[in-house]
PDB file of C-alpha atoms in Angstrom:
ATOM      1  CA  MET A   1     123.433  82.583  97.771  1.00 43.00           C
ATOM      2  CA  ILE A   2     124.209  85.468  95.363  1.00 43.00           C
ATOM      3  CA  PHE A   3     125.595  83.402  92.668  1.00 40.00           C
ATOM      4  CA  LEU A   4     122.799  80.882  91.780  1.00 42.00           C
ATOM      5  CA  ASN A   5     122.951  77.683  90.066  1.00 42.00           C
ATOM      6  CA  PRO A   6     122.026  77.201  86.492  1.00 40.00           C
ATOM      7  CA  PRO A   7     118.250  76.935  85.839  1.00 42.00           C
ATOM      8  CA  ARG A   8     116.870  73.530  86.679  1.00 45.00           C
ATOM      9  CA  GLU A   9     113.650  71.685  85.679  1.00 42.00           C
ATOM     10  CA  ARG A  10     110.568  73.361  87.335  1.00 43.00           C
ATOM     11  CA  ASN A  11     107.396  71.599  88.411  1.00 44.00           C
ATOM     12  CA  ALA A  12     104.870  71.311  85.524  1.00 42.00           C
ATOM     13  CA  ARG A  13     102.330  74.051  85.413  1.00 42.00           C
ATOM     14  CA  ARG A  14      99.405  74.862  83.292  1.00 44.00           C
ATOM     15  CA  LYS A  15     100.994  76.816  80.465  1.00 43.00           C
ATOM     16  CA  LYS A  16      99.825  78.633  77.548  1.00 45.00           C
ATOM     17  CA  LYS A  17     102.228  79.314  74.803  1.00 44.00           C
ATOM     18  CA  ARG A  18     102.524  82.860  73.529  1.00 44.00           C
ATOM     19  CA  PRO A  19     102.496  83.036  69.799  1.00 47.00           C
ATOM     20  CA  PRO A  20     105.220  85.030  68.064  1.00 44.00           C
ATOM     21  CA  PRO A  21     104.342  88.613  67.308  1.00 44.00           C
ATOM     22  CA  PRO A  22     103.291  89.491  63.813  1.00 46.00           C
ATOM     23  CA  GLU A  23     106.268  90.580  61.602  1.00 45.00           C
ATOM     24  CA  ASN A  24     105.273  93.094  59.045  1.00 44.00           C
ATOM     25  CA  ASP A  25     106.498  96.491  57.830  1.00 44.00           C
ATOM     26  CA  GLU A  26     103.796  98.360  59.790  1.00 43.00           C
ATOM     27  CA  GLY A  27     104.667  96.614  63.039  1.00 46.00           C
ATOM     28  CA  LEU A  28     108.443  97.362  62.421  1.00 48.00           C
ATOM     29  CA  CYS A  29     107.869 100.955  61.819  1.00 51.00           C
ATOM     30  CA  MET A  30     105.754 101.351  64.795  1.00 48.00           C
ATOM     31  CA  GLY A  31     108.246  99.453  66.909  1.00 52.00           C
ATOM     32  CA  ILE A  32     111.058 101.875  65.734  1.00 52.00           C
ATOM     33  CA  LEU A  33     108.849 104.918  66.425  1.00 52.00           C
ATOM     34  CA  GLN A  34     107.838 103.635  69.862  1.00 52.00           C
ATOM     35  CA  THR A  35     111.427 102.883  70.793  1.00 55.00           C
ATOM     36  CA  SER A  36     112.468 106.380  69.661  1.00 57.00           C
ATOM     37  CA  LEU A  37     109.852 107.965  71.792  1.00 55.00           C
ATOM     38  CA  ASN A  38     110.796 105.647  74.689  1.00 54.00           C
ATOM     39  CA  MET A  39     114.309 106.745  74.576  1.00 56.00           C
ATOM     40  CA  GLY A  40     113.250 110.369  74.017  1.00 58.00           C
ATOM     41  CA  PHE A  41     111.176 110.606  77.183  1.00 52.00           C
ATOM     42  CA  ILE A  42     113.868 108.849  79.313  1.00 53.00           C
ATOM     43  CA  VAL A  43     116.471 111.327  78.209  1.00 56.00           C
ATOM     44  CA  LEU A  44     114.163 114.330  78.875  1.00 55.00           C
ATOM     45  CA  VAL A  45     113.121 113.162  82.373  1.00 50.00           C
ATOM     46  CA  PHE A  46     116.762 112.536  83.352  1.00 50.00           C
ATOM     47  CA  VAL A  47     118.136 115.681  81.812  1.00 52.00           C
ATOM     48  CA  ILE A  48     115.319 117.917  83.164  1.00 49.00           C
ATOM     49  CA  GLY A  49     115.046 116.497  86.539  1.00 45.00           C
ATOM     50  CA  SER A  50     117.606 113.804  87.481  1.00 42.00           C
ATOM     51  CA  THR A  51     121.051 113.492  85.859  1.00 40.00           C
ATOM     52  CA  LYS A  52     122.129 117.089  86.231  1.00 40.00           C
ATOM     53  CA  GLY A  53     120.436 119.896  88.351  1.00 45.00           C
ATOM     54  CA  GLU A  54     122.674 122.817  88.079  1.00 46.00           C
ATOM     55  CA  TRP A  55     120.366 124.626  85.788  1.00 46.00           C
ATOM     56  CA  LEU A  56     117.559 124.642  88.474  1.00 47.00           C
ATOM     57  CA  ILE A  57     120.134 126.401  90.666  1.00 47.00           C
ATOM     58  CA  ASP A  58     120.942 129.029  87.974  1.00 48.00           C
ATOM     59  CA  ILE A  59     117.135 129.615  87.493  1.00 49.00           C
ATOM     60  CA  VAL A  60     116.417 130.059  91.201  1.00 46.00           C
ATOM     61  CA  LYS A  61     119.398 132.431  91.625  1.00 48.00           C
ATOM     62  CA  TYR A  62     118.315 134.387  88.652  1.00 50.00           C
ATOM     63  CA  VAL A  63     114.675 134.716  89.895  1.00 49.00           C
ATOM     64  CA  GLN A  64     115.975 135.729  93.477  1.00 49.00           C
ATOM     65  CA  SER A  65     118.220 138.387  91.812  1.00 53.00           C
ATOM     66  CA  THR A  66     115.316 140.137  90.053  1.00 51.00           C
ATOM     67  CA  ASP A  67     113.364 142.889  91.724  1.00 47.00           C
ATOM     68  CA  ASN A  68     109.988 141.539  90.733  1.00 47.00           C
ATOM     69  CA  ALA A  69     109.871 138.228  92.882  1.00 44.00           C
ATOM     70  CA  THR A  70     106.789 136.291  92.288  1.00 45.00           C
ATOM     71  CA  THR A  71     104.284 135.614  94.998  1.00 43.00           C
ATOM     72  CA  ILE A  72     104.920 131.914  94.511  1.00 40.00           C
ATOM     73  CA  GLY A  73     108.506 132.515  95.343  1.00 40.00           C
ATOM     74  CA  PHE A  74     107.646 134.235  98.604  1.00 40.00           C
ATOM     75  CA  SER A  75     105.195 131.555  99.459  1.00 40.00           C
ATOM     76  CA  ILE A  76     107.779 128.852  99.047  1.00 37.00           C
ATOM     77  CA  ASP A  77     110.286 130.954 101.149  1.00 42.00           C
ATOM     78  CA  GLU A  78     107.765 130.860 104.016  1.00 43.00           C
ATOM     79  CA  PHE A  79     107.580 127.178 103.961  1.00 38.00           C
ATOM     80  CA  LEU A  80     111.178 126.368 103.020  1.00 38.00           C
ATOM     81  CA  PRO A  81     113.587 128.822 104.565  1.00 40.00           C
ATOM     82  CA  SER A  82     117.054 129.048 103.305  1.00 41.00           C
ATOM     83  CA  MET A  83     119.752 126.961 105.031  1.00 38.00           C
ATOM     84  CA  GLN A  84     121.991 129.003 107.373  1.00 40.00           C
ATOM     85  CA  TRP A  85     124.922 126.632 107.879  1.00 39.00           C
ATOM     86  CA  PRO A  86     128.198 128.085 106.482  1.00 41.00           C
ATOM     87  CA  GLU A  87     128.809 125.164 104.073  1.00 42.00           C
ATOM     88  CA  PHE A  88     125.347 125.843 102.514  1.00 42.00           C
ATOM     89  CA  ARG A  89     125.761 129.582 101.997  1.00 44.00           C
ATOM     90  CA  ARG A  90     127.126 129.292  98.453  1.00 47.00           C
ATOM     91  CA  VAL A  91     123.701 128.168  97.274  1.00 47.00           C
ATOM     92  CA  GLU A  92     121.015 129.267  99.675  1.00 51.00           C
ATOM     93  CA  SER A  93     118.202 128.127  97.621  1.00 66.00           C
ATOM     94  CA  LEU A  94     118.986 124.438  98.074  1.00 72.00           C
ATOM     95  CA  PRO A  95     115.536 123.631  99.501  1.00 77.00           C
ATOM     96  CA  LYS A  96     113.754 125.298  96.591  1.00 74.00           C
ATOM     97  CA  SER A  97     116.087 123.532  94.052  1.00 73.00           C
ATOM     98  CA  LEU A  98     115.211 120.174  95.583  1.00 80.00           C
ATOM     99  CA  LEU A  99     111.475 121.010  95.383  1.00 82.00           C
ATOM    100  CA  TYR A 100     111.656 122.538  91.855  1.00 79.00           C
ATOM    101  CA  SER A 101     113.596 119.468  90.676  1.00 80.00           C
ATOM    102  CA  ALA A 102     111.049 116.974  92.065  1.00 84.00           C
ATOM    103  CA  LEU A 103     107.912 118.879  90.867  1.00 86.00           C
ATOM    104  CA  LEU A 104     109.309 119.448  87.454  1.00 84.00           C
ATOM    105  CA  SER A 105     110.449 115.877  86.982  1.00 84.00           C
ATOM    106  CA  VAL A 106     107.152 114.425  88.011  1.00 88.00           C
ATOM    107  CA  ILE A 107     105.217 116.883  85.745  1.00 88.00           C
ATOM    108  CA  PHE A 108     107.332 116.100  82.704  1.00 83.00           C
ATOM    109  CA  TYR A 109     107.416 112.383  83.444  1.00 82.00           C
ATOM    110  CA  ASN A 110     103.709 111.988  83.638  1.00 85.00           C
ATOM    111  CA  VAL A 111     102.916 114.226  80.698  1.00 84.00           C
ATOM    112  CA  LEU A 112     105.331 112.326  78.409  1.00 77.00           C
ATOM    113  CA  ILE A 113     104.120 108.968  79.710  1.00 76.00           C
ATOM    114  CA  GLY A 114     100.519 110.200  79.172  1.00 78.00           C
ATOM    115  CA  ILE A 115     101.419 111.188  75.570  1.00 76.00           C
ATOM    116  CA  TRP A 116     102.999 108.033  74.973  1.00 69.00           C
ATOM    117  CA  PHE A 117      99.955 106.111  76.431  1.00 71.00           C
ATOM    118  CA  TRP A 118      97.628 108.210  74.250  1.00 72.00           C
ATOM    119  CA  ILE A 119      99.482 107.617  71.035  1.00 66.00           C
ATOM    120  CA  PHE A 120     100.258 103.868  71.300  1.00 59.00           C
ATOM    121  CA  ASN A 121      97.601 102.754  73.995  1.00 57.00           C
ATOM    122  CA  CYS A 122     100.432 100.921  75.736  1.00 48.00           C
ATOM    123  CA  GLY A 123      98.702 101.166  78.980  1.00 43.00           C
ATOM    124  CA  LYS A 124      96.617  97.990  78.474  1.00 47.00           C
ATOM    125  CA  GLN A 125      97.533  95.605  81.243  1.00 46.00           C
ATOM    126  CA  ARG A 126      99.041  92.565  79.649  1.00 49.00           C
ATOM    127  CA  LYS A 127      99.569  89.267  81.498  1.00 47.00           C
ATOM    128  CA  GLY A 128     103.268  88.572  81.936  1.00 49.00           C
ATOM    129  CA  PHE A 129     105.491  86.965  84.547  1.00 48.00           C
ATOM    130  CA  GLY A 130     104.983  89.363  87.349  1.00 50.00           C
ATOM    131  CA  ASP A 131     104.705  87.775  90.891  1.00 49.00           C
ATOM    132  CA  ILE A 132     101.558  89.438  92.050  1.00 44.00           C
ATOM    133  CA  GLU A 133     100.123  90.709  88.862  1.00 43.00           C
ATOM    134  CA  GLU A 134      96.577  90.971  90.014  1.00 43.00           C
ATOM    135  CA  ASP A 135      97.609  93.729  92.538  1.00 46.00           C
ATOM    136  CA  SER A 136      99.198  95.892  90.063  1.00 50.00           C
ATOM    137  CA  THR A 137      97.137  98.594  88.490  1.00 70.00           C
ATOM    138  CA  MET A 138      97.891 101.683  86.397  1.00 77.00           C
ATOM    139  CA  PHE A 139      97.077 103.950  89.161  1.00 81.00           C
ATOM    140  CA  TYR A 140      99.450 102.460  91.707  1.00 82.00           C
ATOM    141  CA  ASP A 141     102.104 102.217  88.954  1.00 83.00           C
ATOM    142  CA  ALA A 142     101.645 105.997  88.338  1.00 85.00           C
ATOM    143  CA  VAL A 143     101.936 106.689  92.047  1.00 88.00           C
ATOM    144  CA  PHE A 144     105.149 104.590  92.619  1.00 87.00           C
ATOM    145  CA  SER A 145     106.659 105.888  89.443  1.00 87.00           C
ATOM    146  CA  SER A 146     106.052 109.453  90.348  1.00 90.00           C
ATOM    147  CA  PHE A 147     107.566 108.937  93.780  1.00 92.00           C
ATOM    148  CA  ASN A 148     110.734 107.406  92.331  1.00 90.00           C
ATOM    149  CA  VAL A 149     111.141 110.160  89.845  1.00 89.00           C
ATOM    150  CA  ALA A 150     110.708 112.812  92.555  1.00 90.00           C
ATOM    151  CA  LEU A 151     113.124 111.023  94.826  1.00 90.00           C
ATOM    152  CA  LEU A 152     115.815 110.586  92.003  1.00 86.00           C
ATOM    153  CA  SER A 153     115.458 114.142  90.910  1.00 85.00           C
ATOM    154  CA  ALA A 154     115.814 115.480  94.456  1.00 86.00           C
ATOM    155  CA  VAL A 155     118.937 113.248  95.201  1.00 86.00           C
ATOM    156  CA  SER A 156     120.468 114.302  91.672  1.00 82.00           C
ATOM    157  CA  ALA A 157     119.741 117.921  92.482  1.00 81.00           C
ATOM    158  CA  LEU A 158     121.415 117.524  95.896  1.00 83.00           C
ATOM    159  CA  ILE A 159     124.532 115.788  94.203  1.00 81.00           C
ATOM    160  CA  ALA A 160     124.478 118.518  91.488  1.00 77.00           C
ATOM    161  CA  TRP A 161     124.399 121.250  94.172  1.00 76.00           C
ATOM    162  CA  PHE A 162     127.381 119.682  95.905  1.00 77.00           C
ATOM    163  CA  THR A 163     129.313 119.437  92.675  1.00 75.00           C
ATOM    164  CA  TYR A 164     128.400 123.098  91.915  1.00 71.00           C
ATOM    165  CA  SER A 165     129.217 124.281  95.329  1.00 71.00           C
ATOM    166  CA  LYS A 166     132.327 122.410  96.015  1.00 70.00           C
ATOM    167  CA  GLY A 167     133.664 122.553  92.438  1.00 68.00           C
ATOM    168  CA  TYR A 168     134.685 118.886  92.195  1.00 76.00           C
ATOM    169  CA  SER A 169     134.050 116.854  89.128  1.00 80.00           C
ATOM    170  CA  ARG A 170     136.003 114.754  86.712  1.00 86.00           C
ATOM    171  CA  LEU A 171     133.961 115.730  83.704  1.00 84.00           C
ATOM    172  CA  TYR A 172     135.748 117.690  81.010  1.00 87.00           C
ATOM    173  CA  THR A 173     134.363 119.582  77.825  1.00 86.00           C
ATOM    174  CA  ASP A 174     137.522 119.958  75.640  1.00 88.00           C
ATOM    175  CA  VAL A 175     138.735 116.814  73.879  1.00 89.00           C
ATOM    176  CA  SER A 176     142.230 118.251  73.700  1.00 89.00           C
ATOM    177  CA  ASP A 177     142.542 118.125  77.542  1.00 89.00           C
ATOM    178  CA  ARG A 178     143.028 114.292  77.309  1.00 90.00           C
ATOM    179  CA  GLY A 179     143.514 113.746  73.603  1.00 91.00           C
ATOM    180  CA  TRP A 180     141.283 111.760  71.020  1.00 93.00           C
ATOM    181  CA  LEU A 181     142.883 108.445  71.897  1.00 94.00           C
ATOM    182  CA  TYR A 182     141.658 108.891  75.539  1.00 93.00           C
ATOM    183  CA  PHE A 183     138.291 109.917  74.201  1.00 92.00           C
ATOM    184  CA  ALA A 184     137.941 106.912  71.952  1.00 92.00           C
ATOM    185  CA  VAL A 185     139.039 104.483  74.708  1.00 93.00           C
ATOM    186  CA  SER A 186     136.668 105.984  77.201  1.00 92.00           C
ATOM    187  CA  VAL A 187     133.761 105.012  75.138  1.00 90.00           C
ATOM    188  CA  PRO A 188     133.999 101.267  75.395  1.00 90.00           C
ATOM    189  CA  ALA A 189     135.483 101.723  78.954  1.00 91.00           C
ATOM    190  CA  LEU A 190     132.508 103.483  80.231  1.00 90.00           C
ATOM    191  CA  PHE A 191     130.192 101.052  78.576  1.00 88.00           C
ATOM    192  CA  LEU A 192     131.965  98.037  80.103  1.00 90.00           C
ATOM    193  CA  TYR A 193     131.849  99.881  83.482  1.00 90.00           C
ATOM    194  CA  HIS A 194     128.053 100.139  83.264  1.00 87.00           C
ATOM    195  CA  GLU A 195     127.735  96.585  81.879  1.00 88.00           C
ATOM    196  CA  ILE A 196     129.743  94.948  84.856  1.00 91.00           C
ATOM    197  CA  ILE A 197     128.175  97.056  87.598  1.00 91.00           C
ATOM    198  CA  THR A 198     124.566  96.459  86.232  1.00 88.00           C
ATOM    199  CA  TYR A 199     125.038  92.758  85.837  1.00 91.00           C
ATOM    200  CA  TYR A 200     126.478  92.251  89.431  1.00 93.00           C
ATOM    201  CA  ARG A 201     124.135  94.673  90.944  1.00 92.00           C
ATOM    202  CA  HIS A 202     121.117  92.886  89.365  1.00 91.00           C
ATOM    203  CA  ARG A 203     122.428  89.467  90.290  1.00 92.00           C
ATOM    204  CA  THR A 204     123.028  90.561  93.868  1.00 93.00           C
ATOM    205  CA  LEU A 205     119.513  91.858  94.044  1.00 93.00           C
ATOM    206  CA  HIS A 206     118.310  88.287  93.194  1.00 92.00           C
ATOM    207  CA  SER A 207     119.747  86.916  96.365  1.00 91.00           C
ATOM    208  CA  PRO A 208     116.860  85.632  98.599  1.00 89.00           C
ATOM    209  CA  ALA A 209     116.886  88.347 101.183  1.00 90.00           C
ATOM    210  CA  LEU A 210     117.351  91.284  98.735  1.00 92.00           C
ATOM    211  CA  TYR A 211     114.911  89.813  96.255  1.00 91.00           C
ATOM    212  CA  LYS A 212     112.126  89.374  98.756  1.00 88.00           C
ATOM    213  CA  ASN A 213     112.548  92.948 100.271  1.00 90.00           C
ATOM    214  CA  VAL A 214     113.847  95.060  97.521  1.00 91.00           C
ATOM    215  CA  HIS A 215     113.930  93.647  94.120  1.00 90.00           C
ATOM    216  CA  PHE A 216     110.578  91.998  94.273  1.00 88.00           C
ATOM    217  CA  TRP A 217     108.943  95.427  93.604  1.00 85.00           C
ATOM    218  CA  ARG A 218     110.496  95.316  90.085  1.00 83.00           C
ATOM    219  CA  HIS A 219     108.980  92.088  89.379  1.00 80.00           C
ATOM    220  CA  TRP A 220     105.654  93.253  90.790  1.00 75.00           C
ATOM    221  CA  PRO A 221     103.879  95.143  88.015  1.00 68.00           C
ATOM    222  CA  LYS A 222     102.134  94.053  85.006  1.00 67.00           C
ATOM    223  CA  GLN A 223     103.426  95.816  81.763  1.00 64.00           C
ATOM    224  CA  THR A 224     101.694  99.197  81.867  1.00 66.00           C
ATOM    225  CA  THR A 225     102.895 102.483  80.512  1.00 67.00           C
ATOM    226  CA  TRP A 226     103.613 103.690  84.081  1.00 76.00           C
ATOM    227  CA  SER A 227     105.391 100.508  85.275  1.00 75.00           C
ATOM    228  CA  LEU A 228     108.733 101.741  83.915  1.00 75.00           C
ATOM    229  CA  MET A 229     109.894 103.301  87.269  1.00 82.00           C
ATOM    230  CA  VAL A 230     108.096 100.967  89.587  1.00 84.00           C
ATOM    231  CA  MET A 231     110.717  99.785  91.853  1.00 88.00           C
ATOM    232  CA  HIS A 232     111.827  99.848  95.505  1.00 91.00           C
ATOM    233  CA  PRO A 233     113.329 103.295  96.390  1.00 92.00           C
ATOM    234  CA  VAL A 234     116.639 101.690  97.257  1.00 92.00           C
ATOM    235  CA  GLU A 235     117.128 100.108  93.909  1.00 91.00           C
ATOM    236  CA  SER A 236     116.198 103.432  92.196  1.00 89.00           C
ATOM    237  CA  VAL A 237     118.798 105.306  94.135  1.00 89.00           C
ATOM    238  CA  LEU A 238     121.384 102.470  93.405  1.00 90.00           C
ATOM    239  CA  ILE A 239     120.700 102.825  89.742  1.00 87.00           C
ATOM    240  CA  LEU A 240     121.162 106.649  90.023  1.00 86.00           C
ATOM    241  CA  LEU A 241     124.384 106.369  91.855  1.00 87.00           C
ATOM    242  CA  GLN A 242     125.721 104.017  89.498  1.00 87.00           C
ATOM    243  CA  SER A 243     125.175 106.475  86.759  1.00 84.00           C
ATOM    244  CA  LEU A 244     126.608 109.413  88.661  1.00 85.00           C
ATOM    245  CA  LEU A 245     129.631 107.667  90.002  1.00 87.00           C
ATOM    246  CA  PRO A 246     131.834 108.213  86.913  1.00 87.00           C
ATOM    247  CA  ILE A 247     131.646 111.978  87.344  1.00 84.00           C
ATOM    248  CA  PHE A 248     133.636 111.721  90.418  1.00 86.00           C
ATOM    249  CA  ILE A 249     136.181 108.914  89.796  1.00 87.00           C
ATOM    250  CA  ILE A 250     136.903 108.815  86.048  1.00 87.00           C
ATOM    251  CA  PRO A 251     137.928 111.693  83.799  1.00 90.00           C
ATOM    252  CA  THR A 252     135.110 111.527  81.168  1.00 89.00           C
ATOM    253  CA  HIS A 253     134.139 113.765  78.420  1.00 89.00           C
ATOM    254  CA  ILE A 254     130.662 115.134  78.992  1.00 87.00           C
ATOM    255  CA  ALA A 255     129.349 113.986  75.542  1.00 87.00           C
ATOM    256  CA  VAL A 256     130.574 110.416  76.295  1.00 89.00           C
ATOM    257  CA  TYR A 257     129.196 110.408  79.808  1.00 86.00           C
ATOM    258  CA  PHE A 258     125.744 111.744  78.506  1.00 83.00           C
ATOM    259  CA  LEU A 259     125.200 109.496  75.631  1.00 83.00           C
ATOM    260  CA  LEU A 260     126.363 106.142  77.225  1.00 82.00           C
ATOM    261  CA  THR A 261     124.616 107.036  80.544  1.00 76.00           C
ATOM    262  CA  MET A 262     121.343 107.750  78.887  1.00 75.00           C
ATOM    263  CA  TYR A 263     121.665 104.492  76.824  1.00 78.00           C
ATOM    264  CA  THR A 264     122.533 102.230  79.692  1.00 73.00           C
ATOM    265  CA  VAL A 265     120.053 103.846  82.091  1.00 66.00           C
ATOM    266  CA  HIS A 266     117.266 103.439  79.546  1.00 69.00           C
ATOM    267  CA  ASN A 267     118.060  99.765  78.908  1.00 70.00           C
ATOM    268  CA  ASP A 268     118.207  99.064  82.650  1.00 63.00           C
ATOM    269  CA  LEU A 269     114.900 100.625  83.266  1.00 62.00           C
ATOM    270  CA  VAL A 270     112.983  99.000  80.444  1.00 64.00           C
ATOM    271  CA  PHE A 271     114.524  95.637  81.256  1.00 63.00           C
ATOM    272  CA  HIS A 272     111.609  94.463  83.225  1.00 54.00           C
ATOM    273  CA  SER A 273     109.043  96.153  80.952  1.00 56.00           C
ATOM    274  CA  SER A 274     109.674  94.287  77.627  1.00 59.00           C
ATOM    275  CA  GLU A 275     108.240  91.274  76.037  1.00 60.00           C
ATOM    276  CA  LYS A 276     111.392  90.023  74.374  1.00 67.00           C
ATOM    277  CA  PRO A 277     112.366  86.407  75.142  1.00 73.00           C
ATOM    278  CA  PHE A 278     115.582  87.426  76.890  1.00 75.00           C
ATOM    279  CA  GLN A 279     113.652  89.463  79.416  1.00 74.00           C
ATOM    280  CA  GLN A 280     110.690  86.984  79.787  1.00 74.00           C
ATOM    281  CA  ASN A 281     113.056  84.100  80.484  1.00 79.00           C
ATOM    282  CA  HIS A 282     114.530  86.287  83.360  1.00 80.00           C
ATOM    283  CA  LYS A 283     111.065  86.917  84.726  1.00 77.00           C
ATOM    284  CA  LYS A 284     110.284  83.342  84.493  1.00 78.00           C
ATOM    285  CA  TYR A 285     113.229  81.497  85.965  1.00 81.00           C
ATOM    286  CA  LYS A 286     114.708  84.467  87.982  1.00 83.00           C
ATOM    287  CA  ASP A 287     118.240  83.215  87.932  1.00 85.00           C
ATOM    288  CA  VAL A 288     119.204  83.880  84.224  1.00 86.00           C
ATOM    289  CA  ASN A 289     119.628  86.855  82.088  1.00 85.00           C
ATOM    290  CA  PHE A 290     120.778  89.597  84.452  1.00 87.00           C
ATOM    291  CA  GLY A 291     122.328  91.902  81.907  1.00 83.00           C
ATOM    292  CA  ALA A 292     120.470  94.927  80.485  1.00 75.00           C
ATOM    293  CA  SER A 293     122.520  96.386  77.550  1.00 75.00           C
ATOM    294  CA  SER A 294     124.053  93.129  76.194  1.00 78.00           C
ATOM    295  CA  VAL A 295     124.442  89.451  76.846  1.00 82.00           C
ATOM    296  CA  LEU A 296     128.196  89.729  77.442  1.00 84.00           C
ATOM    297  CA  LEU A 297     128.358  89.216  81.168  1.00 86.00           C
ATOM    298  CA  ASP A 298     125.577  86.591  81.042  1.00 88.00           C
ATOM    299  CA  TRP A 299     127.543  84.699  78.415  1.00 87.00           C
ATOM    300  CA  ALA A 300     130.820  84.919  80.355  1.00 87.00           C
ATOM    301  CA  CYS A 301     129.287  83.928  83.734  1.00 88.00           C
ATOM    302  CA  GLY A 302     127.096  81.064  82.398  1.00 86.00           C
ATOM    303  CA  THR A 303     123.755  82.623  83.117  1.00 87.00           C
ATOM    304  CA  LEU A 304     122.662  83.219  79.634  1.00 85.00           C
ATOM    305  CA  LEU A 305     119.391  81.554  78.459  1.00 82.00           C
ATOM    306  CA  PHE A 306     117.939  82.611  75.219  1.00 69.00           C
ATOM    307  CA  ASP A 307     115.170  80.573  73.496  1.00 63.00           C
ATOM    308  CA  ALA A 308     113.269  82.501  70.862  1.00 50.00           C
ATOM    309  CA  TYR A 309     109.547  82.628  71.814  1.00 41.00           C
ATOM    310  CA  ASN A 310     109.939  79.677  74.265  1.00 44.00           C
ATOM    311  CA  THR A 311     108.424  81.578  76.907  1.00 40.00           C
ATOM    312  CA  TYR A 312     104.986  80.894  78.506  1.00 40.00           C
ATOM    313  CA  TYR A 313     102.295  82.526  80.476  1.00 37.00           C
ATOM    314  CA  SER A 314     102.145  80.546  83.705  1.00 38.00           C
ATOM    315  CA  GLU A 315     101.375  80.817  87.338  1.00 38.00           C
ATOM    316  CA  PRO A 316     103.580  83.160  89.602  1.00 38.00           C
ATOM    317  CA  ASN A 317     107.190  81.838  90.024  1.00 41.00           C
ATOM    318  CA  TYR A 318     108.649  82.300  93.535  1.00 40.00           C
ATOM    319  CA  HIS A 319     112.062  80.817  92.890  1.00 43.00           C
ATOM    320  CA  ASN A 320     113.845  83.484  94.766  1.00 47.00           C
ATOM    321  CA  LYS A 321     111.506  83.072  97.727  1.00 44.00           C
ATOM    322  CA  GLU A 322     111.348  80.302 100.292  1.00 39.00           C
ATOM    323  CA  GLU A 323     108.883  77.707  99.368  1.00 39.00           C
TER     324      GLU A 323
END
């Protein structure tokens, strides 16, 4: 069932209690800096390659309009000829836009992740509550993450091209178009939208069939620097569509959309890559703590379980799979 019962007593396992992390000023400062860089590279990745892709179209059109076309441009044209259907003629460089978007996103993603790994040495594989931890390595995490980044950026570029070509979007840039009251109300409204959709999407993915075939990928990796984007392609596209949907259904100021979407997408992606008790209890029991940005929906729906440092390293838990 999608809506699971409250957590029950599990069979006794060999457990080793995880000691609380040391709390000192140096650790706090490093944590703040690491979180800032974490947020920074997520924003850059989604801005450059995923969330909006119109700038890629503008760059390609500018290059095509110049007399000195590059050799690279001609070689790409040979392998990716322009679309000839009437509905595609407004932006004839769509294949190249998709290719550029995917390549640039993967490059920026891996460069920024590599810098983060080099500075903080966060790529050490730490035993957590992944279901098949021994099969997760940094190399495979990097491959899966890069594939998902390329996929998301290509899908985003396609949606951005459609928006650019058809001229349909509910985003607006002038606050006076809707007024300051609407602007202020749209902030909690958009946050609540993301909170509700994220909670029920995540909870639905923990139904036995979807967990086994889709969401299990998200519980697969150990915590490495590259495990952030390790997930089933279907789930990655669902997260992307959730973030892009307000563009087409809700009049939203571009600043509100940008900031809140970056915040919620960031929280959703790092949810399964954190050592905090809230996330670790989710990994351990599988049927609690589905929220990512806050505990609001978990508290309202009775799925909240928060025991400070009451998490244990144990054997894999297959609660969402048939015994």
